[in-house]
Amino acid sequence: MYKNRIIYTLSLLLLLSSDLLAEWNHFVTNYKKELFGKGSQTWQIKAFNENWIYFGNKNGLLQYDGSEWNRFPIHNETDVRSVFVSEKLNRIYVGGDSEFGYFTPNASGNLQYVNLSDSLPPTQRFNGAYWGVYHVENLFYYVADWVVVKQYGDEFSLVPSVGKIDCSAVINSTLYIGTTKGVFVLVGNKFFPLSGGDKLIGKHIRSIAPYQSGMLVATALDGLYYVEGTTVTPLVTGAEAFLRSNEVFSMAVSGNMLAIGTVRRGLVLVNLQNHKIKFYNERNGLQNNTVLSIAFDKRNNLWLGLDNGIDYISLDTPFTTLYTYPYSSGAGYASVIYKGFLYLGTNSGVYRTSWPVRFGELSAEIEFIPQLSGQVWDLKEIDGKLFCMHDKGLYILDGKTIESVPGLRGMWTCTKSPGNPSKLWAGGYEGMYVLEKVADKWRVKAKLEGVNDWFKNFEFESPEVAWIRNTSEGPLRIEIDTVTCKVTRSRFYTLRDGLKSTRNLYISKLGKTLYFSTDSGLYTYNAGKDKMELSSAIPQSFPHSILKQYGDSVIGLDRNGIGVLKFNKEGRVLSSKMFPINHKQMDFIRYYETFQLINDSTVIIPNEYGFSLLDLTYNKPKEDNNELFIKKVYTSFPKDILLYSANFMGMEAVPEIEYKNNSLRFEYTLHAFDREKSVMYRYRLSPNGSWSEPSASESKEFSNLREGSYTFELESIDSDGSVSQTSFSFVILPPWYRSMWAYFVYFMFLVVIAYFVYRLDEWRIRRKKLFELAEKEKAMRLKEEQFIKTTTLQENEIMRLNNEKLQYELKHKSQEMANLTINFVRKNEILTDIKEDLFKVMEEMRGEPFVKVKRMLVNVNSRIDSNMQSDDLLKRFEEQFDLVHNNFMTKLSERHPDLTLSERKMCAFLKMDLSSKEMAPLLNISVRGVEAMRYRLRKRIGLEREINLLEYLNSIE
């Protein structure tokens, strides 16, 4: 039995040898832990769809959309050990250390965490890791180290394990666990041993995965087993020795592809249909040799969670690579298959390996040829020998010996002379040379005279005419005298000769036709017009920097990709195929782009990173048009606020945005995991926007948008011409002053204004009438005022006349009073004089005879005194005085009723400002008597010494 197994294994390896030799390594993309928070270990990987990948990492849940990494921690900030994406519930369930729960997108698309383990009763909580989360119909399973937590609705129950659980899986709605006691099946709330699984007891089971109608069980050191029903058989992969020596840790299956991760030597990938085996480790691209988790995504590429970092292996690409950094043989410049070996020209020398290339567990077996160390520019097989154009000269190899052609230094390329196969034309640093074969050895015959250029790329139009690439001035056409080896005529073809550009010029020859490729298109030479014309035989959109023919096909290359055109006998294009180049994986050395056709299905492409292999039979899978997506939407004024974030559900609500935040920034990109985003974007903002010019920018901002409904439409145009589309709709709410309520208010305001306008018109008419009435009233008032003014003037005139009359009367009264006073004074003076005369007469009349006469005189004197004191004139004087002096006498009598008549008279005379001498006759007393009466008057009135008597009398009004 054992002998048969060995024979079977050897025959299997022999079968594999022919298939494996032509396969090279798939490209590996490294994602260092610094990209996602420095979380070293990645314990589980789940691909939701072609665009969203989730990782259970040491720092939490990781999300990658092909453009950006996002990290979402759980509550206790510990490792996320397991991940399950539920499309039915729109949730991402996670299991961590002593915690489990789920993430779900919120309204803006950001993932929010809900802790479910807090719902467990305190007695059912434990410290341990949850290594698996599964959803079966209405049940959830959270698989921990020693227990399985079942969730049905909001109810939780615990199912204890028969031993420590090392791995788990749900297959056909049944939960399987792997322990050191074997594989067990959960039935109800109890675990039962797997039927027929005795072979697995005691083995360290690492992984369980569905395969075909059964399942695969991977053990750490004892290989793989296939379980179908009650039958458990070892699975022969051809890598059993490798797996035993390096310890299996993880496993994933997709169709017939089986990926097995080890602890010490990376990954082995087995095709279970054709038994091809590929190894991936630190020598050919991995960051780390410990593979903790594996997952195939929807495109059937492979994700690896390592002990340090995350790697991505591109399995769905037609390109593979020979070697990777740091185990590199240098940048590739040329390649050729010669005598069963693949010769490689690099910047460091010439290498060779078997063809097809053999790969071991670590890398390809590549041999360095030390005699050809240094820069290599080209390799060609001519007449059964290998020509090496080297920085040091021209070397010729025959498989055993290496010889150099003397007289040459620094050679670019060489080609047979058209029409004379015994000669070669070789281009070098110092010019162009003719080589001829003498005694089976190639020697320099002559150097071409008349032109100095770098002959990196040249082609012959005829034996006497050649075209030379000049990257600055344009193609140079030279006519050669083959006898003297001199240039007889030369001319540069520039923008004046039909070319729109001379940048990135390359000359190719297909059959008898020369093609001139530039940035502006592909041209051919029209000899009749002596001008360049755009080619019509090969589409301008076809890669045309370098063109080569193979049978009825033309293969073209430029920096963006390789294309294949198949022609019919009439020269019409039957089919076209494009292979875009990912510059993250393969990039060219400028002006040294080239490729080597091996057969109708294989192309070797030298590049800056080494050498790549292209499978022309590869058919690109049909991809969704959802590669393009709007990553984030921000309101950018007055500050950045996240409005929308893309999420795995692809839900895009139509947000309503306040007018104050009417400036938006859109960030967009492609879901491109291992592909270079060599795309152009164009956009428009509907309903009225027009498409922008294509640009490489991955963001666009719109400012001061008016209110309304908008749709941001976006297109990406890939280098192969494929187009992806997406859009984002949103609504800008109007400002409060342009809202519906505001318009309602404005309407009501207009109604009110219309009403007031109507009322205003009525008011205007009424006002006009009132104005006319007011004008009439004003006229009447003016007339009335004029009348009043006239009347007032008349009254004033009457008053003036009255005043004048009164003044006249007062003056008359004053004059009359003055006259009375004067008359009274004169009368009294006369009477006084008469009295004096009477006294004189009486003195003269002495004796008895004069007694009677004396009596009569005395009587007359008494009558004179009586007349002087009670004359009617004095009474009239007082009346006139009161009239002139505002009832002075009456007021004086009221204030001082005890004054005598003489004292009142004296007060009147004082007010009239009469002197004592003038008052004496009026009072019928002497001047001295007047002074005495004046003194008595002051005392009678009661004046102080400092008060003037006249001022006091004047104060009585």
Coordinates of C-alpha atoms in Angstrom, one line a residue, residues 164-497:
K164 CA -10.9 23.0 23.4
I165 CA -12.2 24.2 20.0
D166 CA -9.3 24.7 17.5
C167 CA -11.5 25.5 14.5
S168 CA -15.0 25.5 13.3
A169 CA -17.2 25.7 10.1
V170 CA -20.8 25.6 9.0
I171 CA -21.4 23.2 6.1
N172 CA -24.8 22.5 4.8
S173 CA -26.3 24.4 7.7
T174 CA -24.5 22.2 10.2
L175 CA -21.9 23.4 12.7
Y176 CA -18.7 21.4 12.9
I177 CA -15.9 22.0 15.4
G178 CA -12.3 20.6 15.4
T179 CA -10.7 19.5 18.7
T180 CA -7.9 17.2 19.7
K181 CA -10.5 14.6 20.3
G182 CA -11.6 14.8 16.6
V183 CA -14.3 16.5 14.7
F184 CA -17.7 17.0 16.3
V185 CA -21.1 17.9 15.0
L186 CA -23.6 20.1 16.8
V187 CA -27.1 18.5 17.0
G188 CA -29.6 20.5 19.0
N189 CA -27.7 21.5 22.1
K190 CA -25.2 18.7 22.1
F191 CA -22.0 17.8 20.2
F192 CA -21.6 14.3 18.6
P193 CA -18.5 12.8 17.1
L194 CA -18.2 12.9 13.3
S195 CA -19.3 9.5 11.8
G196 CA -16.2 7.7 10.5
G197 CA -13.9 10.4 11.9
D198 CA -11.8 8.1 14.0
K199 CA -8.8 8.9 11.8
L200 CA -8.9 12.5 13.0
I201 CA -8.8 11.7 16.7
G202 CA -5.6 13.0 18.3
K203 CA -4.6 15.1 15.4
H204 CA -4.3 18.9 15.7
I205 CA -7.1 20.1 13.5
R206 CA -6.4 23.5 12.0
S207 CA -9.2 24.2 9.5
I208 CA -12.5 22.8 8.1
A209 CA -13.9 23.9 4.8
P210 CA -16.6 22.7 2.4
Y211 CA -15.4 21.0 -0.8
Q212 CA -17.5 19.4 -3.5
S213 CA -20.2 17.2 -1.8
G214 CA -18.2 16.9 1.4
M215 CA -15.6 18.8 3.3
L216 CA -11.8 19.2 3.8
V217 CA -10.1 18.9 7.1
A218 CA -6.6 20.3 7.5
T219 CA -4.4 19.1 10.3
A220 CA -1.2 20.8 11.5
L221 CA 1.2 18.0 10.8
D222 CA -0.7 15.1 9.3
G223 CA -1.9 16.5 6.0
L224 CA -5.4 17.0 4.6
Y225 CA -8.5 14.7 4.7
Y226 CA -11.5 14.6 2.6
V227 CA -14.8 13.8 4.4
E228 CA -17.8 12.6 2.4
G229 CA -20.6 11.0 4.4
T230 CA -19.0 8.6 6.8
T231 CA -15.9 8.2 4.7
V232 CA -12.7 10.0 5.7
T233 CA -9.7 9.6 3.3
P234 CA -6.4 11.5 3.0
L235 CA -6.3 14.1 0.3
V236 CA -3.1 13.8 -1.9
T237 CA -2.0 17.2 -3.0
G238 CA 1.6 16.5 -4.0
A239 CA 2.8 18.9 -1.2
E240 CA 2.5 16.5 1.8
A241 CA 6.2 16.7 2.7
F242 CA 6.1 20.5 2.5
L243 CA 3.0 20.7 4.7
R244 CA 4.4 18.3 7.4
S245 CA 7.7 20.1 7.6
N246 CA 6.2 23.6 7.8
E247 CA 3.0 23.0 9.9
V248 CA -0.4 23.9 8.5
F249 CA -2.2 26.8 10.2
S250 CA -5.0 27.9 7.8
M251 CA -6.9 26.8 4.7
A252 CA -9.3 28.1 2.1
V253 CA -11.0 26.4 -0.9
S254 CA -12.6 28.0 -4.0
G255 CA -13.7 25.6 -6.7
N256 CA -10.7 23.5 -7.5
M257 CA -8.2 26.0 -5.9
L258 CA -6.9 25.0 -2.5
A259 CA -4.8 27.4 -0.5
I260 CA -3.0 26.2 2.5
G261 CA -1.2 28.5 4.9
T262 CA 1.8 27.4 7.0
V263 CA 3.6 28.6 10.1
R264 CA 7.1 28.6 8.7
R265 CA 7.1 28.7 4.9
G266 CA 4.2 30.8 3.7
L267 CA 1.5 29.5 1.4
V268 CA 1.1 26.6 -1.0
L269 CA -1.6 26.9 -3.7
V270 CA -2.9 23.6 -5.2
N271 CA -5.1 23.2 -8.3
L272 CA -7.0 20.1 -7.3
Q273 CA -8.1 19.6 -11.0
N274 CA -4.7 19.7 -12.8
H275 CA -2.5 19.3 -9.6
K276 CA -0.4 22.4 -10.3
I277 CA 1.4 23.6 -7.2
K278 CA 2.6 27.1 -6.5
F279 CA 4.6 28.3 -3.5
Y280 CA 4.4 31.8 -2.0
N281 CA 6.8 33.0 0.7
E282 CA 9.2 35.7 1.6
R283 CA 11.5 34.8 -1.3
N284 CA 8.7 35.5 -3.9
G285 CA 6.7 38.3 -2.5
L286 CA 5.1 37.7 0.9
Q287 CA 5.9 40.0 3.9
N288 CA 5.9 37.1 6.3
N289 CA 6.0 33.3 6.3
T290 CA 3.3 32.8 8.9
V291 CA -0.1 32.7 7.3
L292 CA -2.8 33.0 9.9
S293 CA -5.8 33.4 7.7
I294 CA -6.8 32.9 4.0
A295 CA -9.8 33.9 1.9
F296 CA -10.7 33.9 -1.8
D297 CA -12.5 37.0 -2.9
K298 CA -15.3 37.1 -5.5
R299 CA -12.8 37.6 -8.3
N300 CA -11.0 34.4 -7.1
N301 CA -8.0 36.3 -6.0
L302 CA -6.4 35.4 -2.7
W303 CA -6.1 37.4 0.6
L304 CA -3.6 36.4 3.2
G305 CA -3.7 37.5 6.8
L306 CA -0.1 37.2 8.1
D307 CA 1.6 37.4 11.4
N308 CA 2.7 40.9 10.3
G309 CA 0.7 42.5 7.5
I310 CA -1.8 41.6 4.9
D311 CA -0.9 40.3 1.4
Y312 CA -3.0 40.0 -1.8
I313 CA -2.2 37.5 -4.5
S314 CA -3.5 38.4 -8.0
L315 CA -4.7 35.1 -9.5
D316 CA -7.2 36.5 -12.0
T317 CA -4.6 38.3 -14.1
P318 CA -2.8 37.2 -17.3
F319 CA 0.5 38.6 -16.0
T320 CA 2.9 36.8 -13.8
T321 CA 6.4 37.7 -12.7
L322 CA 9.7 35.8 -12.6
Y323 CA 11.2 37.2 -9.4
T324 CA 10.5 39.9 -6.8
Y325 CA 12.4 42.3 -4.6
P326 CA 14.7 41.8 -2.7
Y327 CA 15.6 38.6 -4.5
S328 CA 15.9 40.4 -7.8
S329 CA 18.3 39.8 -10.7
G330 CA 17.8 43.4 -11.8
A331 CA 15.7 45.6 -14.1
G332 CA 14.8 43.8 -17.3
Y333 CA 16.0 45.0 -20.8
A334 CA 15.9 42.0 -23.1
S335 CA 15.0 38.3 -23.2
V336 CA 15.4 35.5 -25.6
I337 CA 14.9 31.7 -25.7
Y338 CA 18.0 30.0 -26.9
K339 CA 18.8 26.3 -27.0
G340 CA 16.3 25.4 -24.3
F341 CA 17.2 28.2 -22.0
L342 CA 15.7 31.6 -21.3
Y343 CA 18.4 34.3 -21.4
L344 CA 17.7 37.5 -19.5
G345 CA 19.5 40.8 -20.1
T346 CA 19.3 43.1 -17.1
N347 CA 21.1 46.2 -15.8
S348 CA 23.5 43.9 -13.9
G349 CA 24.3 41.4 -16.5
V350 CA 23.1 38.3 -18.3
Y351 CA 21.2 35.5 -16.5
R352 CA 19.7 32.2 -17.7
T353 CA 17.3 29.7 -16.6
S354 CA 15.6 26.6 -18.0
W355 CA 12.7 27.0 -20.4
P356 CA 10.1 26.4 -19.3
V357 CA 11.2 28.0 -16.1
R358 CA 11.4 25.7 -13.1
F359 CA 10.2 27.0 -9.7
G360 CA 11.1 25.4 -6.4
E361 CA 9.6 26.0 -3.0
L362 CA 11.5 29.3 -2.7
S363 CA 12.0 30.8 -6.2
A364 CA 13.0 30.2 -9.8
E365 CA 16.4 28.6 -10.4
I366 CA 18.3 31.4 -12.2
E367 CA 22.0 31.2 -13.1
F368 CA 24.2 34.3 -13.5
I369 CA 26.8 34.4 -16.3
P370 CA 29.7 36.3 -14.7
Q371 CA 31.5 37.0 -18.0
L372 CA 28.7 39.3 -19.0
S373 CA 28.3 41.3 -15.9
G374 CA 27.2 44.9 -16.5
Q375 CA 24.5 46.7 -18.4
V376 CA 22.8 44.7 -21.2
W377 CA 20.8 46.5 -23.9
D378 CA 19.6 43.7 -26.2
L379 CA 19.6 40.0 -26.8
K380 CA 19.0 38.4 -30.3
E381 CA 19.4 35.0 -31.8
I382 CA 21.1 35.3 -35.3
D383 CA 22.2 32.3 -37.4
G384 CA 22.0 29.9 -34.4
K385 CA 24.0 32.1 -32.1
L386 CA 23.1 34.5 -29.3
F387 CA 24.1 38.1 -29.8
C388 CA 24.4 40.2 -26.6
M389 CA 24.5 44.0 -27.0
H390 CA 26.3 45.1 -23.9
D391 CA 27.7 48.3 -22.4
K392 CA 31.1 46.9 -23.0
G393 CA 30.5 45.8 -26.6
L394 CA 29.1 43.0 -28.7
Y395 CA 29.3 39.5 -27.4
I396 CA 28.3 36.3 -29.2
L397 CA 27.3 33.1 -27.3
D398 CA 26.9 29.6 -28.7
G399 CA 25.8 28.0 -25.5
K400 CA 29.3 27.0 -24.4
T401 CA 31.6 29.8 -25.3
I402 CA 31.4 33.6 -25.1
E403 CA 33.4 35.7 -27.5
S404 CA 33.4 39.5 -28.2
V405 CA 33.5 41.3 -31.5
P406 CA 36.7 43.4 -31.5
G407 CA 36.6 47.2 -32.2
L408 CA 33.1 47.8 -30.7
R409 CA 32.2 49.6 -27.5
G410 CA 28.8 50.1 -26.1
M411 CA 26.3 48.4 -28.5
W412 CA 22.5 49.0 -28.5
T413 CA 21.1 46.5 -31.0
C414 CA 21.8 44.8 -34.3
T415 CA 19.9 43.3 -37.3
K416 CA 20.6 41.5 -40.5
S417 CA 21.2 43.6 -43.6
P418 CA 18.2 43.3 -45.9
G419 CA 19.1 41.5 -49.1
N420 CA 22.4 40.4 -47.7
P421 CA 22.2 37.9 -44.8
S422 CA 25.9 37.6 -44.5
K423 CA 26.1 41.2 -43.2
L424 CA 24.8 42.8 -40.0
W425 CA 24.0 46.3 -39.1
A426 CA 24.8 47.1 -35.5
G427 CA 24.0 50.4 -33.6
G428 CA 26.3 51.6 -30.8
Y429 CA 27.3 54.5 -28.7
E430 CA 29.6 55.9 -31.4
G431 CA 27.6 55.2 -34.5
M432 CA 26.4 52.5 -36.9
Y433 CA 28.6 49.6 -38.1
V434 CA 28.5 47.0 -40.8
L435 CA 29.6 43.5 -39.6
E436 CA 30.4 40.7 -41.9
K437 CA 31.0 37.0 -41.4
V438 CA 34.6 35.8 -42.0
A439 CA 35.6 32.2 -41.3
D440 CA 32.4 31.7 -39.2
K441 CA 33.3 34.7 -37.1
W442 CA 31.7 38.2 -37.2
R443 CA 34.0 41.1 -37.7
V444 CA 33.6 44.9 -38.2
K445 CA 33.8 45.7 -41.9
A446 CA 33.2 49.5 -41.7
K447 CA 31.6 52.3 -39.8
L448 CA 28.8 54.3 -41.4
E449 CA 30.0 57.8 -42.3
G450 CA 27.9 60.9 -42.5
V451 CA 25.6 60.6 -39.5
N452 CA 26.2 60.7 -35.8
D453 CA 23.3 59.5 -33.7
W454 CA 22.4 56.9 -31.1
F455 CA 21.2 53.9 -33.0
K456 CA 18.9 52.5 -30.2
N457 CA 16.1 51.8 -32.7
F458 CA 16.4 51.7 -36.5
E459 CA 14.7 49.9 -39.3
F460 CA 15.4 49.5 -43.0
E461 CA 13.0 50.7 -45.7
S462 CA 15.2 49.1 -48.3
P463 CA 18.8 47.9 -48.4
E464 CA 19.9 51.5 -49.1
V465 CA 17.5 53.4 -47.0
A466 CA 17.2 53.3 -43.2
W467 CA 15.1 55.2 -40.6
I468 CA 16.7 56.0 -37.2
R469 CA 14.8 57.0 -34.1
N470 CA 15.7 60.4 -32.7
T471 CA 13.8 61.2 -29.5
S472 CA 14.3 64.9 -29.7
E473 CA 14.2 65.9 -33.4
G474 CA 12.0 63.2 -35.0
P475 CA 12.7 60.2 -37.3
L476 CA 15.8 60.5 -39.4
R477 CA 15.8 59.0 -42.9
I478 CA 19.2 58.2 -44.4
E479 CA 20.2 57.0 -47.8
I480 CA 23.3 54.8 -47.8
D481 CA 25.9 54.0 -50.4
T482 CA 26.4 50.4 -49.5
V483 CA 29.7 50.2 -51.4
T484 CA 31.5 53.1 -49.6
C485 CA 29.3 52.8 -46.4
K486 CA 28.5 56.5 -46.5
V487 CA 25.3 58.5 -46.0
T488 CA 24.5 60.2 -49.2
R489 CA 21.4 62.0 -48.0
S490 CA 19.7 62.5 -44.7
R491 CA 16.6 64.3 -43.5
F492 CA 14.6 64.7 -40.2
Y493 CA 10.8 64.5 -40.5
T494 CA 9.3 66.9 -38.1
L495 CA 6.0 68.7 -37.4
R496 CA 6.2 70.3 -40.9
D497 CA 6.0 66.8 -42.5

